[in-house]
Short mmCIF file of C-alpha atoms in Angstrom, two decimals:
data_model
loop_
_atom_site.label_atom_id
_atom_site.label_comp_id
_atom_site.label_asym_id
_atom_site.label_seq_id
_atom_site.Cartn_x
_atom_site.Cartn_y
_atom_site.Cartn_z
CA UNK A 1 -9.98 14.51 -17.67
CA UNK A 2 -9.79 18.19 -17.29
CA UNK A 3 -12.21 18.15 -14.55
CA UNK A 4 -10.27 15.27 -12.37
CA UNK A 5 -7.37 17.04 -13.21
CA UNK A 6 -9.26 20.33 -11.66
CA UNK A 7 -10.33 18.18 -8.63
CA UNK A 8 -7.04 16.79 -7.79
CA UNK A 9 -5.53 20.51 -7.81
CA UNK A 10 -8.00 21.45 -5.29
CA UNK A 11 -7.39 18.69 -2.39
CA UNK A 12 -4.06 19.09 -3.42
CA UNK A 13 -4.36 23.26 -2.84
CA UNK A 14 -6.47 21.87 0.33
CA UNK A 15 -3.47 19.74 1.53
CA UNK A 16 -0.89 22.15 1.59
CA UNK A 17 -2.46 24.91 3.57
CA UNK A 18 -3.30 22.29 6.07
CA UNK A 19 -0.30 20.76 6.53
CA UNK A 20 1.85 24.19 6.92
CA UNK A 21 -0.66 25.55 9.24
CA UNK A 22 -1.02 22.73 11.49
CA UNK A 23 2.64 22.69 11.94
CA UNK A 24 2.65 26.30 12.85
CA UNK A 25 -0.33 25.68 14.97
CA UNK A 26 1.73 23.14 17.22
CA UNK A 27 4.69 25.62 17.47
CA UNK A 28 3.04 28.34 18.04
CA UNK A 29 0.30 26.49 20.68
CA UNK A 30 3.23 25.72 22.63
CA UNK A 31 4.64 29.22 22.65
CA UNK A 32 1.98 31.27 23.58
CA UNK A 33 0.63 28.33 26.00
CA UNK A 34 -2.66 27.62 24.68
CA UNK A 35 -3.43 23.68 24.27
CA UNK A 36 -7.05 24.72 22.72
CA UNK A 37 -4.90 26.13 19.45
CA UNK A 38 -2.74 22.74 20.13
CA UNK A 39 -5.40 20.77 20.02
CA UNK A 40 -7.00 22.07 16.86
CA UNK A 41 -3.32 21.98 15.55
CA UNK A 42 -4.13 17.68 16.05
CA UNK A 43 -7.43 17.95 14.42
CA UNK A 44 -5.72 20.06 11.20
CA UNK A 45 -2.79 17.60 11.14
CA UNK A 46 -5.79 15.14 10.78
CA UNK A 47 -7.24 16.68 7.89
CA UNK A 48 -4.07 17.31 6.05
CA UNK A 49 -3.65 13.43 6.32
CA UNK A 50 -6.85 12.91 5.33
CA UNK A 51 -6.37 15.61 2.00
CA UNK A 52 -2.99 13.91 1.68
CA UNK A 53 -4.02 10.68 1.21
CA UNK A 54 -7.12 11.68 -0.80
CA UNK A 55 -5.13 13.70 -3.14
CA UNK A 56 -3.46 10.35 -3.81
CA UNK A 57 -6.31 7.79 -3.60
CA UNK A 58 -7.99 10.53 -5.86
CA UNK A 59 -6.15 9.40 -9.26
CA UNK A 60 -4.92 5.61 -7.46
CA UNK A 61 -8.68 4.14 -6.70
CA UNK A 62 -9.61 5.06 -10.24
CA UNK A 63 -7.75 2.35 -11.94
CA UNK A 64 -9.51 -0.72 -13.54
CA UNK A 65 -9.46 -4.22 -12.37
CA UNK A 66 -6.67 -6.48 -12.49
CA UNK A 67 -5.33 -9.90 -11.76
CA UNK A 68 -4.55 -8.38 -8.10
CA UNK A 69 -8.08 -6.44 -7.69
CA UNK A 70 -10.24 -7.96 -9.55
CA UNK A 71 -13.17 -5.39 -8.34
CA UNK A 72 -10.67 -2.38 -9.39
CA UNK A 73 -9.30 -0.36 -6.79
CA UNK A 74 -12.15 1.82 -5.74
CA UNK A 75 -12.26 0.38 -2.07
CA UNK A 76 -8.50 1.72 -1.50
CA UNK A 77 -10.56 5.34 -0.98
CA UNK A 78 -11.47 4.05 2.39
CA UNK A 79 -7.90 3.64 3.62
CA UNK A 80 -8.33 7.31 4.02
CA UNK A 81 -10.77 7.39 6.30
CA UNK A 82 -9.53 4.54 8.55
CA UNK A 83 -6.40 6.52 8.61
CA UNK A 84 -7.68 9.79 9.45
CA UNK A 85 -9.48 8.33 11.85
CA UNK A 86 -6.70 6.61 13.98
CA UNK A 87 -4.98 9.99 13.65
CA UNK A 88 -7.92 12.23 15.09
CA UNK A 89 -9.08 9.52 17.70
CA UNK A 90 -5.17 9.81 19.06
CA UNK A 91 -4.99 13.18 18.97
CA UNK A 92 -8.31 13.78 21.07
CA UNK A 93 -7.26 10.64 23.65
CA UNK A 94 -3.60 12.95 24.42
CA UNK A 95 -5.85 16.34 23.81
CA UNK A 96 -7.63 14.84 26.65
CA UNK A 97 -4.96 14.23 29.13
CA UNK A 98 -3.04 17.29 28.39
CA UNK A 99 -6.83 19.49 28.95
CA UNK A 100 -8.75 17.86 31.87
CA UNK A 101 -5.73 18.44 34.90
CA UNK A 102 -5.57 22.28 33.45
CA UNK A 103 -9.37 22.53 34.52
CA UNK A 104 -7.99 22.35 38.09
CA UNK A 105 -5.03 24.09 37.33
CA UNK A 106 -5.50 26.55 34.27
CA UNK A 107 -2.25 28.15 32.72
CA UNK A 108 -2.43 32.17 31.28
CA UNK A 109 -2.66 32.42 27.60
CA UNK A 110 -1.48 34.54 25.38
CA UNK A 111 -4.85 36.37 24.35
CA UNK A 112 -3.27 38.55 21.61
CA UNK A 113 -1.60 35.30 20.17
CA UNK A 114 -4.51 33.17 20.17
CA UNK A 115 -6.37 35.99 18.26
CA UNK A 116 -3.91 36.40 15.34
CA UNK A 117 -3.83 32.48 15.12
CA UNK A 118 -7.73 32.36 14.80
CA UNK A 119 -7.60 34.80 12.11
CA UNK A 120 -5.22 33.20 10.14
CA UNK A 121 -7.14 29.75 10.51
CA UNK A 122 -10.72 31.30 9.26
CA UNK A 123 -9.04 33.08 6.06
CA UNK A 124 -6.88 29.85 5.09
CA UNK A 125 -9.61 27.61 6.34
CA UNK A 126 -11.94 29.42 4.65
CA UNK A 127 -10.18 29.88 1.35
CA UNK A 128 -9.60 26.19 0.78
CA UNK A 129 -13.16 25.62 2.24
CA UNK A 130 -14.25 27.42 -0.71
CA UNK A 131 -12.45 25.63 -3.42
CA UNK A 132 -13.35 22.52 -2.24
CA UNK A 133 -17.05 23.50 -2.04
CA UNK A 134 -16.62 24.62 -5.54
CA UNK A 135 -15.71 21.46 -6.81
CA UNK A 136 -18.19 18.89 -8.66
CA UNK A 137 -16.52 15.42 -7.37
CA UNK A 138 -17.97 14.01 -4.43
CA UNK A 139 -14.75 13.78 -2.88
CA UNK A 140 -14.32 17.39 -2.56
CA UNK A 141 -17.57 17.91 -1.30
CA UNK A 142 -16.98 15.58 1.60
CA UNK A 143 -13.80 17.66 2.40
CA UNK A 144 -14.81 20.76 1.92
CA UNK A 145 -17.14 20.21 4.82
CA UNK A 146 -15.01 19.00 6.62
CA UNK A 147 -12.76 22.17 5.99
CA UNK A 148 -15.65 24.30 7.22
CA UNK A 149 -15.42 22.36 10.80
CA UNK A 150 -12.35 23.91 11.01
CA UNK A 151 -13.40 27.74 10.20
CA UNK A 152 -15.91 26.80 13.09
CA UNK A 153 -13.30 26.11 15.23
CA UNK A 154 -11.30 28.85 14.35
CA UNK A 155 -14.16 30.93 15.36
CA UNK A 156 -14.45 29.76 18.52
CA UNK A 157 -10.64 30.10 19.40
CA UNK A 158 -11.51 34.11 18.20
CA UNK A 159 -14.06 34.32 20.76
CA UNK A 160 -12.15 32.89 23.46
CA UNK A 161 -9.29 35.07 22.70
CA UNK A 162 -11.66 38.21 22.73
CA UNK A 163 -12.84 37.32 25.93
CA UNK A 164 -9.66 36.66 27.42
CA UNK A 165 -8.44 40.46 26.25
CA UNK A 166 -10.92 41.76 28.90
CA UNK A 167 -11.35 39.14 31.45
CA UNK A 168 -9.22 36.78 33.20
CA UNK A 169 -10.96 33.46 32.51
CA UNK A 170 -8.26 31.49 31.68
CA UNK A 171 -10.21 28.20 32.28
CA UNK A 172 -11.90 28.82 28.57
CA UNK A 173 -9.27 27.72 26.98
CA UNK A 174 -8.86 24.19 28.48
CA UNK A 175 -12.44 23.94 28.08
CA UNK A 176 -12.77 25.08 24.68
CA UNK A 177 -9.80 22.66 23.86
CA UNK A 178 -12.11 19.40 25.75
CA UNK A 179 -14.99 20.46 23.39
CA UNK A 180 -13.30 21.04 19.71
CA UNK A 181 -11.37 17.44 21.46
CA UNK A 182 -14.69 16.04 22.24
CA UNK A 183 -16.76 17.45 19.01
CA UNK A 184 -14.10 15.89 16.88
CA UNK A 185 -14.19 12.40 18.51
CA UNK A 186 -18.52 12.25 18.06
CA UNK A 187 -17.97 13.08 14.54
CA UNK A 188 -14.84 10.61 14.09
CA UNK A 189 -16.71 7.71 15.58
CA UNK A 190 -19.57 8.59 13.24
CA UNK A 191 -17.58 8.36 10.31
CA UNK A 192 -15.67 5.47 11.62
CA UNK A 193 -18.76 3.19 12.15
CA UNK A 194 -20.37 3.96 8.64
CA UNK A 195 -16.60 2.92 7.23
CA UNK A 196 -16.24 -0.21 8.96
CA UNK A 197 -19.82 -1.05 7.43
CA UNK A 198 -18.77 -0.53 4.34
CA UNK A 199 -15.81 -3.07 4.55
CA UNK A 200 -18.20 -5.54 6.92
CA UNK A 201 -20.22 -5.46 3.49
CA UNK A 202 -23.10 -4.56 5.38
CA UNK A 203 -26.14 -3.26 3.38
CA UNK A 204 -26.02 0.22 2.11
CA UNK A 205 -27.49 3.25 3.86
CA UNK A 206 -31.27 3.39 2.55
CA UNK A 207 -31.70 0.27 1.13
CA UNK A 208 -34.41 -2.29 2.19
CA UNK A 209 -33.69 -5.78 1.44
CA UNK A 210 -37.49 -7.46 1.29
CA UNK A 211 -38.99 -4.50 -0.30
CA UNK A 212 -35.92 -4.70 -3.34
CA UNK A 213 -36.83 -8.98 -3.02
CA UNK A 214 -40.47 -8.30 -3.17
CA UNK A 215 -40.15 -6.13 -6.53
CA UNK A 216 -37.99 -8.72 -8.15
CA UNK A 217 -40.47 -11.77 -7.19
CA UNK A 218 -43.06 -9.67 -9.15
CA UNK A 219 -41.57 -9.57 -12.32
CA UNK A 220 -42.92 -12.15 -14.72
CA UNK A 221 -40.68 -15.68 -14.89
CA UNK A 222 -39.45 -15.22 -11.29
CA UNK A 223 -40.53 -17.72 -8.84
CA UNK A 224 -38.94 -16.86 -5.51
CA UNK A 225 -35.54 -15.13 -4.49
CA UNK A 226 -33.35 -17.94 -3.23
CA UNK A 227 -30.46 -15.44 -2.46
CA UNK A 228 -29.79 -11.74 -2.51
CA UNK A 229 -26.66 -9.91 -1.47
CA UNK A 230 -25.92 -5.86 -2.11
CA UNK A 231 -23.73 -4.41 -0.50
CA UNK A 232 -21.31 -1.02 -1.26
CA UNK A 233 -17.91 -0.93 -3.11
CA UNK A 234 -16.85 2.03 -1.61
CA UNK A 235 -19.74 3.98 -0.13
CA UNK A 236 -20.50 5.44 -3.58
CA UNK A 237 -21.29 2.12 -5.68
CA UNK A 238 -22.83 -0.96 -4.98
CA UNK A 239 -22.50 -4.69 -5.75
CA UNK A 240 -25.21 -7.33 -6.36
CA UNK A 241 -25.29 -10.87 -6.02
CA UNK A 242 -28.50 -12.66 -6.85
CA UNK A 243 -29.82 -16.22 -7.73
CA UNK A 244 -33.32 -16.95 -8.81
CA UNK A 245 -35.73 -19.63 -8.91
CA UNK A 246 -37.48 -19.41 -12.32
CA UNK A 247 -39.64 -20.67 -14.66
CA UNK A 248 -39.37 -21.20 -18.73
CA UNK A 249 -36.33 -22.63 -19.86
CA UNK A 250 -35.78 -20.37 -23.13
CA UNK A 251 -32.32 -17.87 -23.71
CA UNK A 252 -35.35 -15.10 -24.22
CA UNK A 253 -36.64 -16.28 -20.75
CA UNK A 254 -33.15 -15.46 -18.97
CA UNK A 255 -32.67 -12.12 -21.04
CA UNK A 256 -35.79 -11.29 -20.52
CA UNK A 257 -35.34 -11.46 -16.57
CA UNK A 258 -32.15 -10.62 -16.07
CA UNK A 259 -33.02 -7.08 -18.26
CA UNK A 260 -36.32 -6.92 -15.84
CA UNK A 261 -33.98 -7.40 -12.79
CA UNK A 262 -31.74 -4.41 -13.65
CA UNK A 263 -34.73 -2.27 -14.45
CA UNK A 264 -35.81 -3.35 -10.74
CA UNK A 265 -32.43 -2.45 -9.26
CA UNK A 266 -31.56 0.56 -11.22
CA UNK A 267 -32.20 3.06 -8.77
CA UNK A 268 -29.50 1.05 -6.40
CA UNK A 269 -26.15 2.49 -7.97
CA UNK A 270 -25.09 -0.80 -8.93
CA UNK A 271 -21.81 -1.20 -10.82
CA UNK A 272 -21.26 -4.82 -10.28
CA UNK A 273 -23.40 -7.51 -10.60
CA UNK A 274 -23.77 -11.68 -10.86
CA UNK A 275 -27.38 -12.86 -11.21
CA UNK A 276 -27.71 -16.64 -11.33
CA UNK A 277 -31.11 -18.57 -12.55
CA UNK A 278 -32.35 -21.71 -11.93
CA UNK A 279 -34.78 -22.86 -14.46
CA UNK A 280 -37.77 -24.94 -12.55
CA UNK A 281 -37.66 -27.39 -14.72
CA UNK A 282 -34.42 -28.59 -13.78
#
């Protein structure tokens, strides 16, 4: 308890710096007329939806089954990600449009400004990078890379601003804006794919159908798989629906497969399972 407790304070830490500083970031990207700080201001808004809703989902998807959710609410964890994802895939669409005309037609920045901004974003980036990354709950491992994307970012707006001291380049900023935009999209779209496969109940990432069938076929009793179905909860644990053709006819038969069958699967994360047998015989 103390260590959920422990975890929740961290996204919850996480959250807040987020949220503050991407609202600064959009004020002060307009006032010093830099739409690369603007559009990382989009991508932190993103992430302190994203640590907003997983702050919540964090105590919400751990509560057991009911007449409503019979599975338990674990699969509410990926309204998080569908939502942070229609917020970042937005935000790069109008970073876009706001970035490509200024490629033609770049606008001076205020070097000094962008500078002060970066090094704010690495130290508070980097602070609640760092409590993430020390927590032990998946959760905040997941986000505390993400939190590191942005002390990349950050980085990159310090160069640019550096460069801009002593030369007058002021395409880099547009252009730096396009590629945190464009970086952000590839990685959205990543995410976003390996979500909607979750929900799709497609198989889980590593698993092989016909070798898992061929190992239960071996085990003494079973005659042939008639169905299998695995597929993920919520990207952490799986479900498994099986039904057997087998032989003997004896309540030691059945326990005696059914125990072989989770030995078989055991590697698989399972939490949930229904394994059905039909007795040859019969």
């Amino acid at each position: 308890m103390a260590k959920a407790h422990k975890s929740t304070k961290n996204i919850k830490l996480a959250f807040a710096i987020n949220l503050l500083f991407s609202i600064g970031e959009l004020i002060g990207g307009f006032l010093i007329n830099s739409v690369a700080i603007m559009s990382d201001a989009i991508h932190d808004l993103g992430d302190a939806i994203a640590l907003g809703i997983s702050w919540f989902l964090q105590n919400f998807s751990n509560k057991e089954g009911d007449e409503k959710f019979s599975f338990g609410y674990k699969r509410f964890s990926l309204l998080s990600a569908l939502i942070n994802a229609a917020v970042l895939i937005a935000g790069s669409i109008y970073i876009f449009t706001q970035a490509i005309p200024l490629l033609f037609n770049p606008e001076h920045s205020n070097a000094q400004g962008m500078i002060w901004f970066a090094i704010v974003g690495v130290l508070l980036n980097g602070y609640a990078a760092f409590k993430l990354h020390k927590g032990k709950s998946v959760n905040e491992g997941i986000l505390s890379w993400h939190m590191l994307e942005d002390v990349l970012g950050w980085v990159a707006v310090l160069i640019v601003g550096i460069v801009l001291l002593f030369k007058d380049i002021h395409i880099l900023d547009p252009i730096l804006s396009l590629a945190i935009a464009l970086f952000i999209l590839v990685n959205v779209v990543r995410n976003l794919t390996k979500t909607m496969k979750i929900l799709l109940e497609g198989v889980p990432e590593g698993i092989n159908i016909e070798e898992i069938q061929g190992k239960i076929e071996k085990i003494p009793g079973v005659l042939a798989v008639q169905e299998l179905n695995i597929w993920s909860i919520d990207g952490e644990e799986n479900a498994l629906n099986l039904r057997l053709s087998v032989k003997g006819n004896s309540l030691a038969d059945s326990t005696a497969i059914k125990e072989n069958v989770r030995k078989a699967t055991s590697n698989l994360k399972i939490a949930h399972s229904a394994i059905e047998l039909e007795w040859k015989d019969h």
